[in-house]
Coordinates of N, CA and C in Angstrom, one line a residue:
M1 N 0.8 -1.2 0.0 CA 0.0 0.0 0.0 C 0.9 1.3 0.0
P2 N 2.0 1.3 -0.8 CA 2.8 2.4 -0.8 C 2.1 3.7 -1.2
G3 N 2.3 4.7 -0.5 CA 1.7 6.0 -0.7 C 0.3 6.1 -0.1
Y4 N -0.3 5.0 0.3 CA -1.6 5.0 1.0 C -2.6 6.0 0.3
A5 N -2.9 5.7 -0.9 CA -3.9 6.6 -1.6 C -5.3 6.5 -1.0
C6 N -5.9 7.6 -0.9 CA -7.3 7.7 -0.4 C -8.3 6.8 -1.2
A7 N -8.1 6.7 -2.5 CA -9.0 6.0 -3.3 C -9.1 4.5 -2.9
E8 N -8.0 4.0 -2.3 CA -8.0 2.6 -1.8 C -8.7 2.5 -0.5
M9 N -9.3 3.5 0.1 CA -9.9 3.4 1.4 C -11.4 3.6 1.3
P10 N -12.1 2.5 1.1 CA -13.6 2.6 1.2 C -14.1 3.0 2.5
G11 N -15.1 3.8 2.5 CA -15.7 4.3 3.7 C -14.9 5.4 4.4
L12 N -14.1 6.1 3.6 CA -13.3 7.2 4.2 C -14.1 8.1 5.1
G13 N -13.7 8.3 6.3 CA -14.3 9.2 7.2 C -15.6 8.8 7.9
S14 N -16.0 7.5 7.6 CA -17.3 7.1 8.2 C -17.1 6.1 9.4
A15 N -15.9 5.7 9.7 CA -15.8 4.8 10.8 C -15.3 5.4 12.1
A16 N -15.6 4.8 13.2 CA -15.1 5.3 14.5 C -13.6 4.8 14.6
I17 N -12.9 5.5 15.4 CA -11.5 5.1 15.6 C -11.6 3.8 16.4
P18 N -10.6 2.8 16.1 CA -10.6 1.6 16.8 C -10.4 1.8 18.3
A19 N -10.9 0.9 19.1 CA -10.6 0.9 20.5 C -9.1 0.6 20.7
V20 N -8.7 0.9 21.9 CA -7.3 0.7 22.3 C -7.0 -0.8 22.1
R21 N -5.9 -1.1 21.4 CA -5.5 -2.5 21.1 C -4.3 -2.9 21.9
A22 N -4.1 -4.2 22.0 CA -3.0 -4.7 22.7 C -1.6 -4.3 22.1
D23 N -1.6 -4.0 20.8 CA -0.3 -3.6 20.2 C -0.2 -2.1 20.1
D24 N -1.1 -1.4 20.6 CA -1.0 0.1 20.6 C 0.2 0.6 21.5
H25 N 0.7 1.8 21.2 CA 1.7 2.4 22.0 C 0.8 3.3 23.0
V26 N 0.8 2.9 24.2 CA 0.0 3.6 25.2 C 0.8 4.0 26.4
R27 N 0.6 5.2 26.9 CA 1.2 5.6 28.2 C 0.2 6.6 28.9
G28 N 0.4 6.6 30.2 CA -0.5 7.4 31.1 C -1.4 6.6 32.0
D29 N -2.2 7.3 32.7 CA -3.1 6.7 33.7 C -4.4 6.2 32.9
A30 N -4.7 4.9 33.1 CA -5.8 4.3 32.5 C -7.1 5.0 32.9
A31 N -7.2 5.7 34.0 CA -8.4 6.4 34.4 C -8.5 7.8 33.8
A32 N -7.5 8.2 33.1 CA -7.4 9.6 32.6 C -8.2 9.6 31.2
P33 N -8.5 10.8 30.8 CA -9.2 10.9 29.5 C -8.3 10.3 28.4
L34 N -9.0 9.6 27.5 CA -8.3 8.9 26.3 C -8.0 9.9 25.2
V35 N -6.8 10.0 24.8 CA -6.4 10.8 23.6 C -5.7 9.9 22.7
V36 N -6.2 9.8 21.4 CA -5.5 9.0 20.4 C -5.0 10.0 19.4
V37 N -3.6 9.9 19.2 CA -3.0 10.8 18.2 C -2.5 10.0 17.0
Y38 N -3.0 10.4 15.8 CA -2.5 9.8 14.6 C -1.4 10.8 14.1
G39 N -0.2 10.4 14.1 CA 0.9 11.3 13.8 C 1.9 10.8 12.9
D40 N 2.9 11.6 12.6 CA 4.0 11.3 11.6 C 5.2 11.9 12.2
F41 N 6.3 11.2 12.2 CA 7.6 11.6 12.8 C 8.3 12.7 12.0
T42 N 7.9 12.9 10.7 CA 8.6 14.0 9.9 C 7.8 15.3 10.0
C43 N 6.7 15.3 10.6 CA 5.8 16.5 10.6 C 6.1 17.4 11.7
P44 N 6.4 18.7 11.4 CA 6.7 19.7 12.5 C 5.5 19.9 13.4
R45 N 4.3 19.9 12.8 CA 3.1 20.1 13.6 C 2.8 18.9 14.6
C46 N 3.3 17.7 14.2 CA 3.2 16.6 15.1 C 4.1 16.8 16.3
A47 N 5.3 17.3 16.0 CA 6.3 17.6 17.1 C 5.7 18.6 18.1
V48 N 5.0 19.6 17.6 CA 4.3 20.6 18.4 C 3.2 19.9 19.3
A49 N 2.4 19.0 18.7 CA 1.4 18.3 19.4 C 2.1 17.4 20.5
W50 N 3.2 16.8 20.1 CA 3.9 15.9 21.1 C 4.3 16.8 22.3
E51 N 4.9 17.9 22.1 CA 5.3 18.8 23.2 C 4.1 19.3 24.0
R52 N 3.0 19.6 23.3 CA 1.8 20.1 24.0 C 1.1 19.1 24.9
L53 N 1.2 17.8 24.5 CA 0.6 16.7 25.2 C 1.5 16.1 26.3
A54 N 2.8 16.5 26.2 CA 3.7 15.9 27.2 C 3.3 16.4 28.6
G55 N 3.2 15.5 29.5 CA 2.9 15.8 30.9 C 1.4 16.1 31.2
E56 N 0.6 16.0 30.1 CA -0.8 16.3 30.4 C -1.4 15.0 31.0
P57 N -2.5 15.2 31.8 CA -3.1 14.1 32.5 C -4.1 13.3 31.6
V58 N -3.5 12.6 30.6 CA -4.2 11.8 29.7 C -3.7 10.4 29.5
L59 N -4.5 9.5 29.0 CA -4.1 8.2 28.5 C -3.8 8.4 27.1
L60 N -2.5 8.4 26.7 CA -2.1 8.8 25.3 C -1.9 7.5 24.5
V61 N -2.5 7.5 23.4 CA -2.2 6.4 22.4 C -1.7 7.0 21.1
F62 N -0.5 6.5 20.7 CA 0.1 7.0 19.4 C -0.1 6.0 18.3
R63 N -0.7 6.4 17.2 CA -0.8 5.6 16.0 C -0.2 6.4 14.8
H64 N 0.2 5.6 13.9 CA 0.9 6.2 12.7 C -0.1 6.7 11.7
F65 N 0.2 7.9 11.2 CA -0.5 8.5 10.0 C 0.6 9.0 9.1
A66 N 1.4 8.0 8.6 CA 2.5 8.2 7.8 C 2.1 8.3 6.3
L67 N 2.1 9.5 5.8 CA 1.6 9.7 4.4 C 2.9 10.0 3.6
K68 N 3.3 9.0 2.8 CA 4.5 9.2 2.0 C 4.4 10.3 1.0
A69 N 3.3 10.5 0.4 CA 3.1 11.5 -0.6 C 3.3 12.9 0.0
K70 N 3.0 13.1 1.3 CA 3.2 14.4 1.9 C 4.6 14.5 2.5
H71 N 5.1 13.5 3.1 CA 6.5 13.5 3.8 C 7.2 12.2 3.3
P72 N 8.1 12.3 2.4 CA 8.8 11.1 1.8 C 9.4 10.2 2.8
R73 N 9.9 10.6 4.0 CA 10.5 9.7 5.0 C 9.5 9.2 6.0
A74 N 8.3 9.6 5.9 CA 7.3 9.3 7.0 C 7.1 7.8 7.2
V75 N 7.0 7.0 6.1 CA 6.8 5.6 6.3 C 8.0 4.9 6.9
A76 N 9.2 5.3 6.4 CA 10.5 4.8 6.9 C 10.6 5.1 8.4
L77 N 10.3 6.3 8.8 CA 10.4 6.6 10.2 C 9.3 5.9 11.1
A78 N 8.2 5.7 10.5 CA 7.2 4.9 11.3 C 7.7 3.5 11.5
H79 N 8.3 2.9 10.4 CA 8.9 1.5 10.6 C 10.0 1.5 11.6
A80 N 10.8 2.6 11.6 CA 11.9 2.7 12.6 C 11.3 2.8 14.0
A81 N 10.2 3.5 14.2 CA 9.6 3.6 15.5 C 9.1 2.3 16.0
E82 N 8.5 1.5 15.1 CA 8.0 0.2 15.4 C 9.2 -0.7 15.8
A83 N 10.3 -0.6 15.0 CA 11.4 -1.4 15.3 C 12.0 -1.1 16.7
A84 N 12.0 0.2 17.1 CA 12.4 0.6 18.4 C 11.4 0.0 19.4
G85 N 10.2 0.0 19.1 CA 9.1 -0.5 20.0 C 9.3 -2.0 20.3
R86 N 9.8 -2.7 19.3 CA 10.1 -4.1 19.6 C 11.2 -4.3 20.6
Q87 N 12.0 -3.3 20.9 CA 13.0 -3.4 21.9 C 12.6 -2.5 23.1
E88 N 11.3 -2.3 23.3 CA 10.7 -1.6 24.4 C 11.1 -0.2 24.5
A89 N 11.4 0.4 23.3 CA 11.9 1.8 23.3 C 11.1 2.7 22.4
F90 N 9.8 2.4 22.2 CA 9.0 3.3 21.3 C 9.0 4.7 21.9
W91 N 8.6 4.9 23.1 CA 8.4 6.3 23.7 C 9.8 7.1 23.7
P92 N 10.9 6.5 24.1 CA 12.1 7.2 24.0 C 12.5 7.5 22.6
W93 N 12.2 6.6 21.7 CA 12.5 6.8 20.3 C 11.7 8.0 19.7
A94 N 10.4 8.0 20.0 CA 9.5 9.1 19.6 C 10.0 10.4 20.1
Q95 N 10.3 10.5 21.4 CA 10.8 11.7 22.0 C 12.0 12.2 21.3
A96 N 13.0 11.3 21.1 CA 14.3 11.7 20.4 C 14.0 12.2 19.0
T97 N 13.2 11.5 18.3 CA 12.9 11.8 16.9 C 12.2 13.1 16.7
Y98 N 11.2 13.4 17.6 CA 10.5 14.7 17.5 C 11.5 15.8 17.9
A99 N 12.4 15.5 18.9 CA 13.4 16.6 19.3 C 14.4 16.9 18.2
E100 N 14.6 15.9 17.3 CA 15.6 16.0 16.3 C 15.0 16.1 14.9
Q101 N 14.0 16.9 14.7 CA 13.3 17.0 13.5 C 14.2 17.2 12.2
G102 N 15.3 17.8 12.3 CA 16.1 18.1 11.2 C 17.1 16.9 10.9
R103 N 17.0 15.9 11.7 CA 18.0 14.8 11.6 C 17.2 13.5 11.4
L104 N 16.7 13.2 10.2 CA 15.8 12.1 10.1 C 16.4 11.1 9.1
D105 N 17.6 11.3 8.5 CA 18.1 10.3 7.6 C 18.8 9.1 8.3
D106 N 19.1 8.1 7.6 CA 19.6 6.9 8.2 C 20.8 7.0 9.1
P107 N 21.8 7.8 8.8 CA 23.0 7.9 9.7 C 22.5 8.5 11.1
H108 N 21.5 9.4 11.1 CA 21.0 9.9 12.4 C 20.2 8.8 13.1
L109 N 19.5 8.0 12.3 CA 18.7 6.9 12.9 C 19.6 6.0 13.7
W110 N 20.7 5.6 13.0 CA 21.7 4.7 13.6 C 22.3 5.3 14.9
A111 N 22.6 6.6 14.8 CA 23.2 7.2 16.0 C 22.1 7.2 17.2
R112 N 20.9 7.4 16.8 CA 19.8 7.4 17.8 C 19.7 6.0 18.4
V113 N 19.8 4.9 17.6 CA 19.8 3.6 18.0 C 20.9 3.3 19.0
E114 N 22.1 3.8 18.7 CA 23.2 3.6 19.6 C 23.0 4.4 20.9
R115 N 22.5 5.6 20.9 CA 22.2 6.4 22.1 C 21.2 5.8 23.0
L116 N 20.2 5.1 22.4 CA 19.2 4.5 23.2 C 19.5 3.1 23.6
G117 N 20.7 2.6 23.2 CA 21.2 1.3 23.6 C 20.5 0.2 23.0
L118 N 20.0 0.4 21.7 CA 19.3 -0.7 21.0 C 20.2 -1.5 20.2
D119 N 19.8 -2.7 19.9 CA 20.6 -3.7 19.1 C 20.4 -3.3 17.6
L120 N 21.4 -2.8 17.0 CA 21.3 -2.2 15.6 C 20.9 -3.3 14.6
D121 N 21.5 -4.5 14.7 CA 21.1 -5.6 13.8 C 19.7 -5.9 13.9
R122 N 19.2 -6.1 15.1 CA 17.8 -6.4 15.4 C 16.9 -5.2 14.9
F123 N 17.3 -4.0 15.1 CA 16.6 -2.8 14.7 C 16.4 -2.8 13.2
E124 N 17.5 -3.0 12.5 CA 17.5 -3.0 11.0 C 16.6 -4.2 10.5
A125 N 16.7 -5.3 11.1 CA 15.8 -6.4 10.6 C 14.3 -6.1 10.9
D126 N 14.1 -5.6 12.1 CA 12.7 -5.3 12.5 C 12.1 -4.2 11.6
R127 N 12.8 -3.2 11.3 CA 12.2 -2.1 10.5 C 11.9 -2.5 9.1
R128 N 12.5 -3.6 8.6 CA 12.2 -4.1 7.3 C 11.2 -5.3 7.3
D129 N 10.7 -5.6 8.5 CA 9.8 -6.8 8.7 C 8.5 -6.5 8.1
A130 N 7.9 -7.5 7.4 CA 6.6 -7.3 6.8 C 5.5 -7.0 7.8
E131 N 5.6 -7.6 9.0 CA 4.6 -7.3 10.1 C 4.6 -5.8 10.5
V132 N 5.8 -5.2 10.5 CA 5.9 -3.8 10.8 C 5.3 -3.0 9.8
A133 N 5.5 -3.3 8.5 CA 4.9 -2.6 7.4 C 3.4 -2.7 7.5
A134 N 2.9 -3.9 7.8 CA 1.4 -4.1 7.9 C 0.8 -3.3 9.1
R135 N 1.5 -3.2 10.2 CA 1.1 -2.5 11.3 C 0.9 -1.0 11.0
V136 N 1.9 -0.4 10.3 CA 1.9 1.0 10.0 C 0.8 1.2 9.0
A137 N 0.6 0.3 8.0 CA -0.4 0.5 7.0 C -1.8 0.4 7.6
A138 N -2.0 -0.5 8.6 CA -3.3 -0.6 9.3 C -3.6 0.7 10.0
D139 N -2.6 1.3 10.7 CA -2.8 2.5 11.4 C -3.3 3.6 10.4
V140 N -2.6 3.7 9.3 CA -3.0 4.7 8.3 C -4.4 4.5 7.8
R141 N -4.7 3.3 7.5 CA -6.1 2.9 7.0 C -7.1 3.3 8.0
D142 N -6.8 3.0 9.3 CA -7.8 3.3 10.4 C -8.0 4.9 10.5
A143 N -6.9 5.6 10.4 CA -6.9 7.1 10.5 C -7.8 7.6 9.3
L144 N -7.6 7.1 8.1 CA -8.4 7.6 7.0 C -9.8 7.3 7.1
R145 N -10.1 6.1 7.6 CA -11.5 5.7 7.7 C -12.2 6.5 8.8
A146 N -11.4 6.9 9.8 CA -12.0 7.7 10.9 C -12.1 9.2 10.5
G147 N -11.6 9.5 9.4 CA -11.8 10.9 8.9 C -10.6 11.8 9.2
A148 N -9.4 11.3 9.6 CA -8.2 12.1 9.8 C -7.9 12.7 8.5
T149 N -7.6 14.0 8.5 CA -7.3 14.7 7.3 C -6.0 15.5 7.4
A150 N -5.4 15.5 8.5 CA -4.1 16.2 8.7 C -3.2 15.5 9.7
T151 N -1.9 15.8 9.6 CA -1.0 15.3 10.7 C -0.7 16.5 11.5
P152 N -0.9 16.3 12.8 CA -1.5 15.2 13.5 C -3.0 15.4 13.4
T153 N -3.7 14.3 13.7 CA -5.1 14.4 14.1 C -5.2 13.8 15.5
V154 N -5.8 14.6 16.4 CA -5.9 14.2 17.8 C -7.4 13.9 18.0
F155 N -7.7 12.6 18.4 CA -9.0 12.2 18.7 C -9.3 12.2 20.2
V156 N -10.3 12.9 20.6 CA -10.8 13.0 22.0 C -12.2 12.6 22.0
D157 N -12.6 11.6 22.7 CA -14.0 11.2 22.7 C -14.5 10.9 21.3
G158 N -13.6 10.3 20.5 CA -14.0 9.9 19.2 C -14.1 11.0 18.2
V159 N -13.8 12.3 18.6 CA -13.9 13.4 17.7 C -12.5 13.8 17.3
G160 N -12.3 13.9 16.0 CA -11.0 14.3 15.5 C -10.7 15.8 15.5
H161 N -9.6 16.2 16.0 CA -9.2 17.6 16.0 C -7.9 17.7 15.2
P162 N -7.9 18.3 13.9 CA -6.7 18.4 13.1 C -5.7 19.4 13.7
G163 N -4.5 19.0 13.7 CA -3.4 19.9 14.2 C -3.1 19.7 15.6
P164 N -2.1 20.4 16.1 CA -1.8 20.3 17.6 C -3.0 20.7 18.4
P165 N -3.1 20.1 19.6 CA -4.2 20.4 20.5 C -4.2 21.9 20.9
E166 N -5.4 22.5 20.8 CA -5.5 23.9 21.2 C -5.6 24.0 22.7
D167 N -5.4 25.2 23.2 CA -5.5 25.5 24.7 C -6.8 25.1 25.2
A168 N -7.9 25.4 24.5 CA -9.2 25.0 25.1 C -9.4 23.5 25.2
L169 N -8.9 22.8 24.3 CA -9.0 21.3 24.4 C -8.2 20.8 25.5
L170 N -7.0 21.3 25.7 CA -6.1 20.9 26.8 C -6.8 21.2 28.1
A171 N -7.4 22.4 28.2 CA -8.1 22.8 29.5 C -9.2 21.8 29.8
R172 N -10.0 21.4 28.7 CA -11.1 20.5 29.0 C -10.5 19.1 29.5
L173 N -9.4 18.7 28.9 CA -8.8 17.4 29.3 C -8.4 17.5 30.8
R174 N -7.7 18.6 31.1 CA -7.3 18.8 32.5 C -8.4 18.8 33.5
A175 N -9.5 19.5 33.1 CA -10.7 19.6 34.0 C -11.3 18.2 34.2
R176 N -11.3 17.4 33.1 CA -11.9 16.0 33.2 C -11.0 15.1 34.1
A177 N -9.7 15.4 34.1 CA -8.8 14.6 34.8 C -8.7 15.0 36.3
A178 N -9.2 16.2 36.6 CA -9.1 16.7 38.0 C -9.9 15.8 38.9
P179 N -9.4 15.6 40.2 CA -10.2 14.8 41.1 C -11.5 15.4 41.6

């Protein structure tokens, strides 16, 4: 499904986002408001969303919305994130990648692998694994079916909000999380 063309996505925008799955990247308090972010590691607006959501009282789920047509390295970086995740390093990988937006080519990936203490051979094999590609493609398909139109798209209560979360949305999430 290279390029992930919308024409290949029947029911575009008509489906609910999938429930949290066992293979999702999840962090935060299970009792906190659920926020599902469909993002891309090459997208500067996704990096802003990442920063805005850091430390917020939410149960954060990250899913890939890697659109190769918009960002040529998006799919490769999504695969790299999944490979890091197979070594229990998805969240540190994501943090480092968003912090280093201008350093997204392979030599920088390998340096990041080394800094995070990952096994490079395993990382390289995993990022080329067909299951990793299928996982990323499934996330993109789900995002399109749910109506995501931009990177990032932040879903709260099943409603998509394109772009980084606004102050009003963050305030509502904080109010819901307050005891």
